[in-house]
Tab-separated table of C-alpha atoms in Angstrom:
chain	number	residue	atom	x	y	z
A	1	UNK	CA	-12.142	4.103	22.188
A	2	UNK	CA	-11.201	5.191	18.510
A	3	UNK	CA	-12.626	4.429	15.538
A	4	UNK	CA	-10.503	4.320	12.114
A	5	UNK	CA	-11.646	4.136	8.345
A	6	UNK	CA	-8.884	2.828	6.533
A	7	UNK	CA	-9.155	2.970	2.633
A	8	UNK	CA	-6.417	1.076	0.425
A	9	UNK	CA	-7.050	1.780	-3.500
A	10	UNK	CA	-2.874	1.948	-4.355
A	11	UNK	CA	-3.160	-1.006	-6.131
A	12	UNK	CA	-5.964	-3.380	-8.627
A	13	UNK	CA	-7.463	-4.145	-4.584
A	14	UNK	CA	-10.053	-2.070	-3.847
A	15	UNK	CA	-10.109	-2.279	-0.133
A	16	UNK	CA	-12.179	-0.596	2.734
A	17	UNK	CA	-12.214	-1.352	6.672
A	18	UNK	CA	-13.445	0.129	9.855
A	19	UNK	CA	-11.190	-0.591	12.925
A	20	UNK	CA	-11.730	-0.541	16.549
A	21	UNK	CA	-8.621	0.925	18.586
A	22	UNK	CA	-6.573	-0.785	15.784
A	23	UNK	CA	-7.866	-3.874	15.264
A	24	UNK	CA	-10.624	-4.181	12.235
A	25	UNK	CA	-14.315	-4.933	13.015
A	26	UNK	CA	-15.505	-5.247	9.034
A	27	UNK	CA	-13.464	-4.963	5.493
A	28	UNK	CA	-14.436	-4.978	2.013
A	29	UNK	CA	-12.278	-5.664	-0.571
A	30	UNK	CA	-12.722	-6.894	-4.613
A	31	UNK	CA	-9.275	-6.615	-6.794
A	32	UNK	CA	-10.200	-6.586	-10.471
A	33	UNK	CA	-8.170	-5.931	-13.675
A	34	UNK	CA	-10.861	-3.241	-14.918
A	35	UNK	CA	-10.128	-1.174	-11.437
A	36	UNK	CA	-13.216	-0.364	-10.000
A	37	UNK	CA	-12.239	1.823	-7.613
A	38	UNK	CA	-14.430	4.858	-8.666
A	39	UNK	CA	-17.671	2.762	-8.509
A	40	UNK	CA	-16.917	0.515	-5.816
A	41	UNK	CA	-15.170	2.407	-2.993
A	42	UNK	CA	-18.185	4.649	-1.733
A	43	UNK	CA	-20.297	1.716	-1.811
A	44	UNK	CA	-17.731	-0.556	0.379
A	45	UNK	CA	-17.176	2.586	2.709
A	46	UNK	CA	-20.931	2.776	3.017
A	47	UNK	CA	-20.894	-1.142	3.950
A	48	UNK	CA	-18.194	-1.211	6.393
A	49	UNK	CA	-19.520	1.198	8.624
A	50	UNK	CA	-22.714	-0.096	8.437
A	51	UNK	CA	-21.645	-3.634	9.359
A	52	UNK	CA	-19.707	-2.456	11.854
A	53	UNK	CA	-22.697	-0.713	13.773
A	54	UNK	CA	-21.412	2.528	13.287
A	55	UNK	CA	-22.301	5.705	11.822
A	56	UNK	CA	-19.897	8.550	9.839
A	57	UNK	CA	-20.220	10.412	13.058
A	58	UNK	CA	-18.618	8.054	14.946
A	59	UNK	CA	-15.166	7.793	13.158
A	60	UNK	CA	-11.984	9.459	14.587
A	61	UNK	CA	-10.189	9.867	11.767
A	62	UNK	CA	-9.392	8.381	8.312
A	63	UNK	CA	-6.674	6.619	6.941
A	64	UNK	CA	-5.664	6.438	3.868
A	65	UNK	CA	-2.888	4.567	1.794
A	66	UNK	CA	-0.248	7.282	0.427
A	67	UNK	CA	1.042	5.019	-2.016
A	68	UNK	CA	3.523	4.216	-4.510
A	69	UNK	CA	0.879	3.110	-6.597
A	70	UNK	CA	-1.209	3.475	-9.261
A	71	UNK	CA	-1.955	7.155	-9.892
A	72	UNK	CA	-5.694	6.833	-10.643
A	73	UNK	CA	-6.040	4.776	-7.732
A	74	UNK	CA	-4.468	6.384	-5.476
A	75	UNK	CA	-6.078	10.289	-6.600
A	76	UNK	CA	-9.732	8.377	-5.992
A	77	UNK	CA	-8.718	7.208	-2.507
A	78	UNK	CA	-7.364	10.298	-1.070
A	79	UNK	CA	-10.244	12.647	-2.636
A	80	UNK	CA	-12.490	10.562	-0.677
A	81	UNK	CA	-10.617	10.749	2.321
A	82	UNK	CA	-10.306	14.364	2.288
A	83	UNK	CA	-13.926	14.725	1.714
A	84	UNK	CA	-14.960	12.794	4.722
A	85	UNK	CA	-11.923	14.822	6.756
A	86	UNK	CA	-13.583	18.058	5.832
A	87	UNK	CA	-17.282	16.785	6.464
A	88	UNK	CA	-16.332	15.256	9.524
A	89	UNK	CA	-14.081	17.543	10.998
A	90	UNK	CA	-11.402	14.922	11.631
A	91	UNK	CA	-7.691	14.460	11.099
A	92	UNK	CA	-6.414	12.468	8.161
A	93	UNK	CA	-3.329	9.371	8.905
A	94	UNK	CA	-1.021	9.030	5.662
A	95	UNK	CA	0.404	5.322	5.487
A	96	UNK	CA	2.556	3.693	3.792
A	97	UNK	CA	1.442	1.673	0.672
A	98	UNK	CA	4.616	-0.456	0.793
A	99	UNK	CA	4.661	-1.095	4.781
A	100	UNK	CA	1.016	-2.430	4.873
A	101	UNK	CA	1.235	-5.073	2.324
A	102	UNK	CA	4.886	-6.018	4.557
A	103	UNK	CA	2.747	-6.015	7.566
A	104	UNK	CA	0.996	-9.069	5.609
A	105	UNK	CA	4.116	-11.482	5.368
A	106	UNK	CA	3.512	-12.769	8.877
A	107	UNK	CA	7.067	-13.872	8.865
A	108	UNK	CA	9.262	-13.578	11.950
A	109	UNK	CA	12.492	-14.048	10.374
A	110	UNK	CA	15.153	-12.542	7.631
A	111	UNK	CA	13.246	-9.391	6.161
A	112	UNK	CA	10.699	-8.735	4.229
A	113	UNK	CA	11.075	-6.935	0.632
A	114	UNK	CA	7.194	-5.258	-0.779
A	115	UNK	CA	7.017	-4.997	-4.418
A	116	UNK	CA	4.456	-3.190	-6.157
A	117	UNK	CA	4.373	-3.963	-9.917
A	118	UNK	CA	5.291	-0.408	-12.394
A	119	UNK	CA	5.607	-2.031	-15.772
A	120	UNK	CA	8.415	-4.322	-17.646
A	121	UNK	CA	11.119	-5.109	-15.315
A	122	UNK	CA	10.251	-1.969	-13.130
A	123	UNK	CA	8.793	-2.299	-9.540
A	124	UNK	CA	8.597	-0.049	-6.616
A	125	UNK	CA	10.027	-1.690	-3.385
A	126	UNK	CA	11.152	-1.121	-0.179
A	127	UNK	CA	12.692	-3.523	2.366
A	128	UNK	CA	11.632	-3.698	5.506
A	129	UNK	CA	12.782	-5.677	9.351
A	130	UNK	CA	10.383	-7.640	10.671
A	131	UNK	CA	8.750	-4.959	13.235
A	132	UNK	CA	8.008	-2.859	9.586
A	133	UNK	CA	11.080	-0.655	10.545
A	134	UNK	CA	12.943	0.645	7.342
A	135	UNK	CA	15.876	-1.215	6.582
A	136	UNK	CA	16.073	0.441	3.270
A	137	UNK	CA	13.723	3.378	2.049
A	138	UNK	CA	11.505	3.080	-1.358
A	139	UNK	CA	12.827	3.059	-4.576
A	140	UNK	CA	11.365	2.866	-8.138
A	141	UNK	CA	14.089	0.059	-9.782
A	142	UNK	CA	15.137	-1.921	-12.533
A	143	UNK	CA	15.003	-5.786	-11.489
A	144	UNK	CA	17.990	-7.980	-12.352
A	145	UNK	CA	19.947	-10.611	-11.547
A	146	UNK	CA	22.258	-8.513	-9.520
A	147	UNK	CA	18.982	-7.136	-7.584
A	148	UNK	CA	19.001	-7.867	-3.620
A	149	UNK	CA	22.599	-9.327	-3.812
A	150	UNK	CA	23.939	-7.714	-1.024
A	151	UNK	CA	21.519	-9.510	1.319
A	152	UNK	CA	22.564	-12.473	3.245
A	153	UNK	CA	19.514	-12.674	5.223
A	154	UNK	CA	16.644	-14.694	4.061
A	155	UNK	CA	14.123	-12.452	1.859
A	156	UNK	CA	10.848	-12.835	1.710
A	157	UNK	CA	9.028	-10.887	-1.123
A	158	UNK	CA	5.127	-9.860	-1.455
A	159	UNK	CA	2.976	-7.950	-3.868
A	160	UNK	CA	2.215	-8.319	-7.335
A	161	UNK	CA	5.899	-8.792	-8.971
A	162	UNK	CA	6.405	-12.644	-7.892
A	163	UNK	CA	5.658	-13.543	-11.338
A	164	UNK	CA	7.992	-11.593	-13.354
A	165	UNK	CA	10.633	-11.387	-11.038
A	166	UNK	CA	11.159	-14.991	-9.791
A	167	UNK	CA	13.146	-15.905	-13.142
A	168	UNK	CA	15.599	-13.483	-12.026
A	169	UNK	CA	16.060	-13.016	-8.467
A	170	UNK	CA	16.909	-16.510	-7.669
A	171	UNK	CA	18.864	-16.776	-4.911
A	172	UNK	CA	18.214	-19.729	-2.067
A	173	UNK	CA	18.198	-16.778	0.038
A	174	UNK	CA	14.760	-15.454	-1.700
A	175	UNK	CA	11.925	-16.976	-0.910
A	176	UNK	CA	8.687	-15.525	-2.733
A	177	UNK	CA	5.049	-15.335	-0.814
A	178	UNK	CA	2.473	-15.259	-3.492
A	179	UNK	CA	-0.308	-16.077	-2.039
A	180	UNK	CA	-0.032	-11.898	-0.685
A	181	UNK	CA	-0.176	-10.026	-3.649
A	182	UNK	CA	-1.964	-6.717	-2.725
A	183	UNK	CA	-2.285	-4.456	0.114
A	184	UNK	CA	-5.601	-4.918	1.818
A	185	UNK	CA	-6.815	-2.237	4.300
A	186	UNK	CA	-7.561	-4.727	7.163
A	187	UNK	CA	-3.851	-4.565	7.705
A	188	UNK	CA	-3.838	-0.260	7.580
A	189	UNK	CA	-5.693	-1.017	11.192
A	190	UNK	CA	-2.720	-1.482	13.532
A	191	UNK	CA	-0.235	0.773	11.486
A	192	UNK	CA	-3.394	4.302	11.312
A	193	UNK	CA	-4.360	3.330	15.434
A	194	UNK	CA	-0.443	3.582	16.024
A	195	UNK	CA	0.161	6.799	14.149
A	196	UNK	CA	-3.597	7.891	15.257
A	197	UNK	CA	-1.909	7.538	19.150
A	198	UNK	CA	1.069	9.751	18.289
A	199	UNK	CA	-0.697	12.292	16.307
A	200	UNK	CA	0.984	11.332	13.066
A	201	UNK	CA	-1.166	13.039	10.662
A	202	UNK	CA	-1.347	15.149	7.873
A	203	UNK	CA	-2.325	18.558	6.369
A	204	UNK	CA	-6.095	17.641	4.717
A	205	UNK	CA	-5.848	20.590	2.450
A	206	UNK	CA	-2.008	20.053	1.099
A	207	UNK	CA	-1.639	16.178	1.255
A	208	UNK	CA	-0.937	14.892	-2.171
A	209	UNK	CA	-0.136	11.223	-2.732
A	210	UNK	CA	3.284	9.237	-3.260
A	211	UNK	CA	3.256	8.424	-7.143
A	212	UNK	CA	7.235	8.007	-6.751
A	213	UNK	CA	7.591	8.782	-10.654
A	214	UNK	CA	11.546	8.135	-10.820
A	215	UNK	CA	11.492	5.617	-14.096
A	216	UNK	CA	13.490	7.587	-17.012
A	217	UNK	CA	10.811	8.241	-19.805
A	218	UNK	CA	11.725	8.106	-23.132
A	219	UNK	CA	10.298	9.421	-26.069
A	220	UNK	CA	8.491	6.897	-28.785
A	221	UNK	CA	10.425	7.070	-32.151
A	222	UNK	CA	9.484	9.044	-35.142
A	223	UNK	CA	7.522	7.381	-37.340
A	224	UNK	CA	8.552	7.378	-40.897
């Protein structure tokens, strides 16, 4: 029997659960525009474990989402995990930002395309086959009409980009699931048990998150 504390702050969701051999017992989750992450993440970590009859002591290891993401987010998500690694004693599981809010397509068909919102046009994405293996790793991108051509299979695209990105990736091929718009941690518990099983963890002292900071930058103009 292994208990998991998965914590998902990549994104505006602010999400917490506590799963049982990989399937969750209790999540919290509130996404906000303001982010909220630094006052509400202890508290929902607090709650979880409490709901689920648990205590600290009992957790096997912690899981937390390595992003791409936002950078505030994800720097308050993995301090905490590190800090209950090193109180507890227990090994820290790295997943996948991108590959948990694909997990939450529930589609059985085609493949599924995660796209997390950067700013203008810009999006991080990855594509992935139904069983969440990589069909195509992540990239930060530009999205245009030509995005996604190449793909004859139906698409189905999730996260927080549907709105933006519908005028232009329009083909009857696309189909758009907005009604999953976030990564939530009560889908990090199948994905941290697996990788929990094989040992798939990482260094607590050297893990750093995923920002994925590829978008050119350029410089404002000189004012007159």
């Amino acid at each position: 029997m292994s208990f998991i504390l998965n914590i998902e702050t990549a994104t505006k969701n602010c999400s917490v659960s506590v799963a049982k051999d990989g399937k969750t017992i209790f999540c919290s989750e509130l996404a906000e525009e303001g982010y909220s992450h630094a006052e509400k993440l202890h508290v929902f970590i607090e709650e979880v474990i409490a709901k689920a009859g648990i205590s600290v002591q009992d957790l096997n290891a912690i899981a937390v989402s390595q992003g791409p993401g936002s950078y505030t987010g994800l720097r308050i998500g993995v301090s905490a995990a590190k800090g209950l690694c090193y109180a507890l004693n227990i090994p820290l599981i790295a997943v996948d930002t991108l590959q948990t809010l694909a997990s939450q397509a529930g589609v059985t068909d085609g493949k599924i395309v995660p796209m997390l919102d950067a700013r203008r046009m810009e999006v991080y994405s990855e594509v992935f086959n139904t069983d969440l293996t990589v069909e195509r790793a992540i990239k930060a991108e530009i999205i245009d009409e030509n995005s996604f051509q190449e793909y004859t299979d139906k698409l189905y695209f999730v996260g927080d980009c549907a709105e933006k990105c519908k005028a232009v990736l329009t083909k009857e091929n696309f189909v758009f699931i907005e009604e999953v718009k976030y990564p939530s941690a009560q889908a990090m518990s199948k994905i941290s048990f697996d990788k929990y099983q094989k040992s798939d963890t990482v260094d607590v002292a050297y893990f750093e998150p995923y920002y994925l900071k590829d978008f050119m930058i350029t410089a404002p103009s000189k004012k007159e």
